[in-house]
PDB file of C-alpha atoms in Angstrom:
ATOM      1  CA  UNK W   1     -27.082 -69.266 -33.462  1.00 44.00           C
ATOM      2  CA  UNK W   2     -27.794 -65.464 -35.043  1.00 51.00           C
ATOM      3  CA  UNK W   3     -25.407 -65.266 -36.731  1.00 54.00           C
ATOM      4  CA  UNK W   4     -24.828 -68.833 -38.076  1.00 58.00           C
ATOM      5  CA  UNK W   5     -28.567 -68.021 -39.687  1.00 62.00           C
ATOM      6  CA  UNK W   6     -28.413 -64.470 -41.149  1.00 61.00           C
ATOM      7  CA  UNK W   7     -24.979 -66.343 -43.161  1.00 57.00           C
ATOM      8  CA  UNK W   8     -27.038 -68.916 -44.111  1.00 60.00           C
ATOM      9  CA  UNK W   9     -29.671 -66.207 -45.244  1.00 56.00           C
ATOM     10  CA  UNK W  10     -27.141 -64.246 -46.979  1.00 54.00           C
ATOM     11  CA  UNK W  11     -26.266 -66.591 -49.493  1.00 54.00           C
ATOM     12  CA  UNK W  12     -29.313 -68.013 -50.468  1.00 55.00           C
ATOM     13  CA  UNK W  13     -30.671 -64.307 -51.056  1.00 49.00           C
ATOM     14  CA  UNK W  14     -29.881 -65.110 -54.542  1.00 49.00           C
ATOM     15  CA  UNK W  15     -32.395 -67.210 -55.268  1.00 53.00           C
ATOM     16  CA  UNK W  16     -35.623 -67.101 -53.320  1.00 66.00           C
ATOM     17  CA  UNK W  17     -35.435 -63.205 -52.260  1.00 69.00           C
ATOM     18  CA  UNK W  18     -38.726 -62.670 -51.037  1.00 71.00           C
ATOM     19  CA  UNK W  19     -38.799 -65.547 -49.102  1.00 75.00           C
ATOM     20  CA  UNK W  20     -35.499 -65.044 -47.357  1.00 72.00           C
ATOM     21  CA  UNK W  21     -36.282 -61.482 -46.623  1.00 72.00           C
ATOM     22  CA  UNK W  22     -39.537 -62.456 -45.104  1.00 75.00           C
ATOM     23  CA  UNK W  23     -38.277 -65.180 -43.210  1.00 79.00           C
ATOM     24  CA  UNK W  24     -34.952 -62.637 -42.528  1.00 77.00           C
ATOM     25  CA  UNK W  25     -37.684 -60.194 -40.547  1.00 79.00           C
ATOM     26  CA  UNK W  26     -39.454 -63.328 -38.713  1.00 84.00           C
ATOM     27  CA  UNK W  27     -36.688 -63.893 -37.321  1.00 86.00           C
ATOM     28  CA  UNK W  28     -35.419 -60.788 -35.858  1.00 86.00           C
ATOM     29  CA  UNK W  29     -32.882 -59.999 -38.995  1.00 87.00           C
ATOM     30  CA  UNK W  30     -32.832 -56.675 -40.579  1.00 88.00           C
ATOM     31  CA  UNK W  31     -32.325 -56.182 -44.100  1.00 87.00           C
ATOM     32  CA  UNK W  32     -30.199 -52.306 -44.416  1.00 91.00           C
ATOM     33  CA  UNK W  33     -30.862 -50.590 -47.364  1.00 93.00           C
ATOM     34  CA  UNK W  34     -27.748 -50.141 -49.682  1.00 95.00           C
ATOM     35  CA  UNK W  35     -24.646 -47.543 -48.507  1.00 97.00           C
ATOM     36  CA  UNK W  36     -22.634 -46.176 -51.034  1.00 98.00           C
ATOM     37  CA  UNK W  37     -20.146 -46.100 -48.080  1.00 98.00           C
ATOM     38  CA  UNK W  38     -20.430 -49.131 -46.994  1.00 97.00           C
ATOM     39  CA  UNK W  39     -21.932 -51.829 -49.115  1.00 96.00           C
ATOM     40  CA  UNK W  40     -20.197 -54.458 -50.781  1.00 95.00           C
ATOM     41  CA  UNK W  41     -20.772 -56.244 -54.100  1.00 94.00           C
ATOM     42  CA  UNK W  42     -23.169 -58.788 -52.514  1.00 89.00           C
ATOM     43  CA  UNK W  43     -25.176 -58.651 -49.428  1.00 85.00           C
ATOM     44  CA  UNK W  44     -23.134 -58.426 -45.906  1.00 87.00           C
ATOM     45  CA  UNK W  45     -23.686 -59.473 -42.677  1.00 85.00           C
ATOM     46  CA  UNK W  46     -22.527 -56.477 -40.520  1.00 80.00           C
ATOM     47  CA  UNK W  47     -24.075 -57.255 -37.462  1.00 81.00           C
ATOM     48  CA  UNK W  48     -25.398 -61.047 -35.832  1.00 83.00           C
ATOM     49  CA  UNK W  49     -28.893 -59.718 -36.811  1.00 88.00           C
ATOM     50  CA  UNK W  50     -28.084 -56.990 -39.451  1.00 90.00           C
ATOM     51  CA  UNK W  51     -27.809 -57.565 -43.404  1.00 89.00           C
ATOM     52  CA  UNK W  52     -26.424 -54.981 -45.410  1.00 91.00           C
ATOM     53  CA  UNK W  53     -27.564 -54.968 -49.286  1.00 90.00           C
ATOM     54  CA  UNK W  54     -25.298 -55.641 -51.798  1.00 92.00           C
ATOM     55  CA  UNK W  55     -24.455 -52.739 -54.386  1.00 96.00           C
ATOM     56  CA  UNK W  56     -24.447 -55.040 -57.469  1.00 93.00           C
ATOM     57  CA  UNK W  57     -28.287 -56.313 -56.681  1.00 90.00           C
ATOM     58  CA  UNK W  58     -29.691 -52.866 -57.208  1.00 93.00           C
ATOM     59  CA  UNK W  59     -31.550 -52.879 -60.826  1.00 92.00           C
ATOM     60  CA  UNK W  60     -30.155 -50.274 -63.095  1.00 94.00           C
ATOM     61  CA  UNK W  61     -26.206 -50.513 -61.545  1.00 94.00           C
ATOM     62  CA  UNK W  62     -24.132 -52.613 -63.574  1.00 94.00           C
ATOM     63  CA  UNK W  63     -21.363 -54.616 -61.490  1.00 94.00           C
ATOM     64  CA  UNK W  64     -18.708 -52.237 -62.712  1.00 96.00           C
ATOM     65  CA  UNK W  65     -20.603 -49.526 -61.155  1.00 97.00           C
ATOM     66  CA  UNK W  66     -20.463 -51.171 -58.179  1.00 97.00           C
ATOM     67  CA  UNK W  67     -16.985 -51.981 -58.273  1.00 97.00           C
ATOM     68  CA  UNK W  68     -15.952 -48.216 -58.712  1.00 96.00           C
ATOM     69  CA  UNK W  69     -17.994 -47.233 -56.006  1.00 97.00           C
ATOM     70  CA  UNK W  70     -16.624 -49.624 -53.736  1.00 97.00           C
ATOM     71  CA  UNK W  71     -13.196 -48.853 -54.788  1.00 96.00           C
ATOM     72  CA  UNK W  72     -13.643 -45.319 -54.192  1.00 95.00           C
ATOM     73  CA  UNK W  73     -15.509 -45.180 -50.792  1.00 97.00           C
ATOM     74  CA  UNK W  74     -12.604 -47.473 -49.537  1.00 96.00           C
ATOM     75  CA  UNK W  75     -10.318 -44.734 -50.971  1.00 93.00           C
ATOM     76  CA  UNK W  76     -11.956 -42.200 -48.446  1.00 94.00           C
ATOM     77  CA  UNK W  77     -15.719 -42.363 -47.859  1.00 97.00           C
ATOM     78  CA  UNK W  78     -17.850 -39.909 -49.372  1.00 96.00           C
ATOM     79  CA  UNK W  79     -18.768 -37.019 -47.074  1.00 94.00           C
ATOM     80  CA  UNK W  80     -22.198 -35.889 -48.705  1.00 93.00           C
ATOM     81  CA  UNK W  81     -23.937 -36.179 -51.469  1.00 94.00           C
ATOM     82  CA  UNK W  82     -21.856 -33.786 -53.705  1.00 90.00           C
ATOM     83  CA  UNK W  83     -18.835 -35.098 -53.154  1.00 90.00           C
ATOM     84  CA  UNK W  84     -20.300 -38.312 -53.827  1.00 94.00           C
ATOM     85  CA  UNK W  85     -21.517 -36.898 -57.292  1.00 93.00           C
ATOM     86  CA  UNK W  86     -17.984 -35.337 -57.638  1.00 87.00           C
ATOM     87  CA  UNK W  87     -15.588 -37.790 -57.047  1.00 89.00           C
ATOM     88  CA  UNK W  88     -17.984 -40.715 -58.910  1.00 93.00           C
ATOM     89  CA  UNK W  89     -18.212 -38.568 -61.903  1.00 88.00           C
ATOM     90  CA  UNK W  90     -14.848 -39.560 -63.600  1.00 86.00           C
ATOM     91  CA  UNK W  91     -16.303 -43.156 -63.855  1.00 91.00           C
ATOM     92  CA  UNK W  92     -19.086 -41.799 -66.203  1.00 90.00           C
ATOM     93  CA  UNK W  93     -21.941 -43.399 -64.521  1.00 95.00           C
ATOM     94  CA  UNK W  94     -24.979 -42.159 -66.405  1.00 95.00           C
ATOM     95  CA  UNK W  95     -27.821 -40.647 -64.848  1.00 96.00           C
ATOM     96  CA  UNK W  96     -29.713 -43.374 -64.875  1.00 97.00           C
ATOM     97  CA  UNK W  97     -27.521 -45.012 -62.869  1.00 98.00           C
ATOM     98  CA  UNK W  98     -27.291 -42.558 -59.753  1.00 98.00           C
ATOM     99  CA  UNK W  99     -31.466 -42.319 -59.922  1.00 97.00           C
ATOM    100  CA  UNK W 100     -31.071 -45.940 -59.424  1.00 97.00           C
ATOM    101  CA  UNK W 101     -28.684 -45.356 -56.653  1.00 98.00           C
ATOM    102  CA  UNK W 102     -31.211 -42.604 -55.296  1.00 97.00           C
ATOM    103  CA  UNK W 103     -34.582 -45.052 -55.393  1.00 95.00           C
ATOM    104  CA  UNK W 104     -32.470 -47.923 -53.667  1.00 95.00           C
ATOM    105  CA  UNK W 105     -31.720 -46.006 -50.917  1.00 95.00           C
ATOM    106  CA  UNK W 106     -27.685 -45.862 -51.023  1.00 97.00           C
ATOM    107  CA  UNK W 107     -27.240 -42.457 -50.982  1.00 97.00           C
ATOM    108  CA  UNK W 108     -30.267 -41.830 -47.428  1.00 96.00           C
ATOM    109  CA  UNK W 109     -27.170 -41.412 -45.071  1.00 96.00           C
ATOM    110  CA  UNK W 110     -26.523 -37.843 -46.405  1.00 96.00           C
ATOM    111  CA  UNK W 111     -29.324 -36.604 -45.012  1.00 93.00           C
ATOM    112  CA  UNK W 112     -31.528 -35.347 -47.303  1.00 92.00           C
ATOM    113  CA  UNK W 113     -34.699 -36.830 -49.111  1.00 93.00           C
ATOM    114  CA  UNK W 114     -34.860 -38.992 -52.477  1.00 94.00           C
ATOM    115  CA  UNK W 115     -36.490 -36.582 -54.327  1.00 93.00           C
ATOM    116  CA  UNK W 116     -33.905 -33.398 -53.158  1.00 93.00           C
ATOM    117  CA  UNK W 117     -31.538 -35.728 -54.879  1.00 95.00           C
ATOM    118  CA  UNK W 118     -33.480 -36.230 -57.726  1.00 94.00           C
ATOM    119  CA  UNK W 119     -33.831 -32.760 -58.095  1.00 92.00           C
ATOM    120  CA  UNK W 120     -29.928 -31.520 -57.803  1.00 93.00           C
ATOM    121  CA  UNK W 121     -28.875 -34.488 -59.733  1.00 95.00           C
ATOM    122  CA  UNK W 122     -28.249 -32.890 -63.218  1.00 93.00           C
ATOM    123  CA  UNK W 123     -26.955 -29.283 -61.925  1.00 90.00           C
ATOM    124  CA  UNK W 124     -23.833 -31.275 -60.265  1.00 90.00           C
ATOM    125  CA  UNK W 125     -23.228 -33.102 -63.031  1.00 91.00           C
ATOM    126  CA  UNK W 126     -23.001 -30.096 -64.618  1.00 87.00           C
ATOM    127  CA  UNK W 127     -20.495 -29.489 -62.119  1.00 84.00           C
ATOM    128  CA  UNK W 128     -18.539 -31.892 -62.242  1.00 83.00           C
ATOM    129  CA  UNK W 129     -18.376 -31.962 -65.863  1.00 81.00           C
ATOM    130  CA  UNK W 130     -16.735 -28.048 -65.639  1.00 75.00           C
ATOM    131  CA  UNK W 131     -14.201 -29.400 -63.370  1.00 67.00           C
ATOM    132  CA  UNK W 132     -12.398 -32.194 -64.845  1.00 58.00           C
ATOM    133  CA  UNK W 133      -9.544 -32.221 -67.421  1.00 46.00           C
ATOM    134  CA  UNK W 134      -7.355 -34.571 -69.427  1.00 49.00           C
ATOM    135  CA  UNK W 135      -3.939 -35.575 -68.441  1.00 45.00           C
ATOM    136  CA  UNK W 136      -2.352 -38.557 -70.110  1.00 49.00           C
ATOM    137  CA  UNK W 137      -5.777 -39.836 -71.190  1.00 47.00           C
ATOM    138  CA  UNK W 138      -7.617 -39.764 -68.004  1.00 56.00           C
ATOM    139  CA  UNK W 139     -10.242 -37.767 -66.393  1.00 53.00           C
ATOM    140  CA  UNK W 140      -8.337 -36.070 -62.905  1.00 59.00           C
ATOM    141  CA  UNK W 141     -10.078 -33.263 -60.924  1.00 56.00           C
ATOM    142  CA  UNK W 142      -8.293 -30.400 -58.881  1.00 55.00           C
ATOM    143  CA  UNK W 143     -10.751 -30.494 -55.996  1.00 56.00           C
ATOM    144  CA  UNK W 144      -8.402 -27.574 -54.101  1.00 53.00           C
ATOM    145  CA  UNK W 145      -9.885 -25.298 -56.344  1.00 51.00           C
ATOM    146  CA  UNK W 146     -13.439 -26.371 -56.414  1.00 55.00           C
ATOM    147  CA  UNK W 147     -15.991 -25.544 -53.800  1.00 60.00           C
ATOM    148  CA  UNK W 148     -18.910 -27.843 -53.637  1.00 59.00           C
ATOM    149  CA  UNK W 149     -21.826 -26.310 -54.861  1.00 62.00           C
ATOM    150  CA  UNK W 150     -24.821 -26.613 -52.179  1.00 65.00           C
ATOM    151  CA  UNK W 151     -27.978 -28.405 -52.252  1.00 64.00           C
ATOM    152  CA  UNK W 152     -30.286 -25.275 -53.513  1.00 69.00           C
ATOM    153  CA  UNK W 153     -33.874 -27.373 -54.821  1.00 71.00           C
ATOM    154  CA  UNK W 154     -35.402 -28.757 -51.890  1.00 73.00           C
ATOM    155  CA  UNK W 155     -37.965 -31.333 -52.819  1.00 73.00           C
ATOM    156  CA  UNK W 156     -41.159 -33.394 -51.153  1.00 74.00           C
ATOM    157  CA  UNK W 157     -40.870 -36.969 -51.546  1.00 70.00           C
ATOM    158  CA  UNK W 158     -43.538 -38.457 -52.784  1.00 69.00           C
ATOM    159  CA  UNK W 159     -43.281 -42.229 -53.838  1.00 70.00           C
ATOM    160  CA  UNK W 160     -39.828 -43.192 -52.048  1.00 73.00           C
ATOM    161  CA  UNK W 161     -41.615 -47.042 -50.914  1.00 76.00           C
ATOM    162  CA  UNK W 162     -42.570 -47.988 -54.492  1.00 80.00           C
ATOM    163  CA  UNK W 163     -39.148 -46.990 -56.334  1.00 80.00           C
ATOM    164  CA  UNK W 164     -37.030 -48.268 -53.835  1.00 79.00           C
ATOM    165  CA  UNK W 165     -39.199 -51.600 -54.596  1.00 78.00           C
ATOM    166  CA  UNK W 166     -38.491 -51.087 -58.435  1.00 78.00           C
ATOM    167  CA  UNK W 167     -34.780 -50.607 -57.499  1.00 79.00           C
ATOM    168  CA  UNK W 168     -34.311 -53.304 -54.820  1.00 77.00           C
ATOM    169  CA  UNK W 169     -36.947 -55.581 -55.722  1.00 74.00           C
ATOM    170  CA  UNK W 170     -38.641 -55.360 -52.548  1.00 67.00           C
ATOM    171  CA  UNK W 171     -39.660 -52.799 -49.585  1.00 73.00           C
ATOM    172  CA  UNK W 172     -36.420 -52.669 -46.949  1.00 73.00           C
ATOM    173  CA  UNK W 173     -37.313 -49.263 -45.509  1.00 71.00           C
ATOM    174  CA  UNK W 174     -40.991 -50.018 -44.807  1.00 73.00           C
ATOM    175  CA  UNK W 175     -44.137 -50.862 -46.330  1.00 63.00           C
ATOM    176  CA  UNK W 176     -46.976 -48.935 -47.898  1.00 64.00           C
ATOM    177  CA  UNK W 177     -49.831 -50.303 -45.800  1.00 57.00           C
ATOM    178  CA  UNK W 178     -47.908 -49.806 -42.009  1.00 58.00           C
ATOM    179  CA  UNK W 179     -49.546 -46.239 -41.942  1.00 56.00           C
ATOM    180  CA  UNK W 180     -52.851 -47.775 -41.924  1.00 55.00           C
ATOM    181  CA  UNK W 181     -51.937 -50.898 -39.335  1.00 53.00           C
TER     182      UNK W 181
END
């Protein structure tokens, strides 16, 4: 009976989101934030009581995006965040794009806070940028001769809840007011 409900939740997501997600938690579902490892396009059902968010419902990533992430990560999943920022740099994502990734939430299973991120974001781009080369037209990387750079800026974060609601469209991780129940 579980699971025969979070399906039925997951594809009517679409068009009343709040409600589903509210009526998701009432009834024992869980709504994951977004994995760049293991997200889909559209919203997942991974477990009887567990919905994974779709990649191509975060605000700011286009469907393409998505796509190329997908395609990637099924490749070989991404191993941190560098080699995240690495390997998805040859699809020219802008920056806007991986913030949006950061405020949704996709890229928490690395370990390290939102605003850390934030913070590294443009110095491996940088990176990456030095590191790839044309060869019949497309973008390839020799990653035997690059060392990933490490995570140097350590940041607080500050306002995770609210972008991840500008992002997702709604608080998965937690609310603002549970400190205060």
């Amino acid at each position: 009976m579980m699971k025969s409900r979070a399906f039925a939740l997951l594809f009517a997501f679409s068009n009343k989101f709040n409600e589903y997600v509210v009526e998701a938690k009432e009834t024992g579902i869980k709504l994951l934030l977004p994995s760049v490892n293991h997200s889909n396009m559209s919203f997942t059902s991974i477990k009887e009581d567990e919905i994974l968010y779709g990649l191509a419902h975060i605000k700011g990533l286009n469907s393409m995006s998505a796509k190329f992430i997908i395609e990637e990560a099924s490749n070989k999943q991404f191993s941190d965040y560098s080699d995240f920022i690495l390997r998805m740099s040859k699809y020219k994502l802008s920056e806007s794009q991986y913030i949006a990734l950061i405020d949704a939430g996709a890229l928490d299973e690395f370990g390290l806070n939102r605003a850390t991120y934030k913070a590294n974001l443009t110095k491996l781009l940088k990176y990456a940028s030095m590191f790839g080369y044309e060869k019949d037209g497309q973008v390839s990387f020799d990653f035997e001769i690059m060392d990933k750079p490490k995570i140097i800026e350590v940041k607080e974060d500050d306002n995770k809840l609210e972008l991840e609601k500008e992002a997702l469209g709604y608080y998965v991780s937690g609310f603002p007011l549970e400190k205060e129940r």
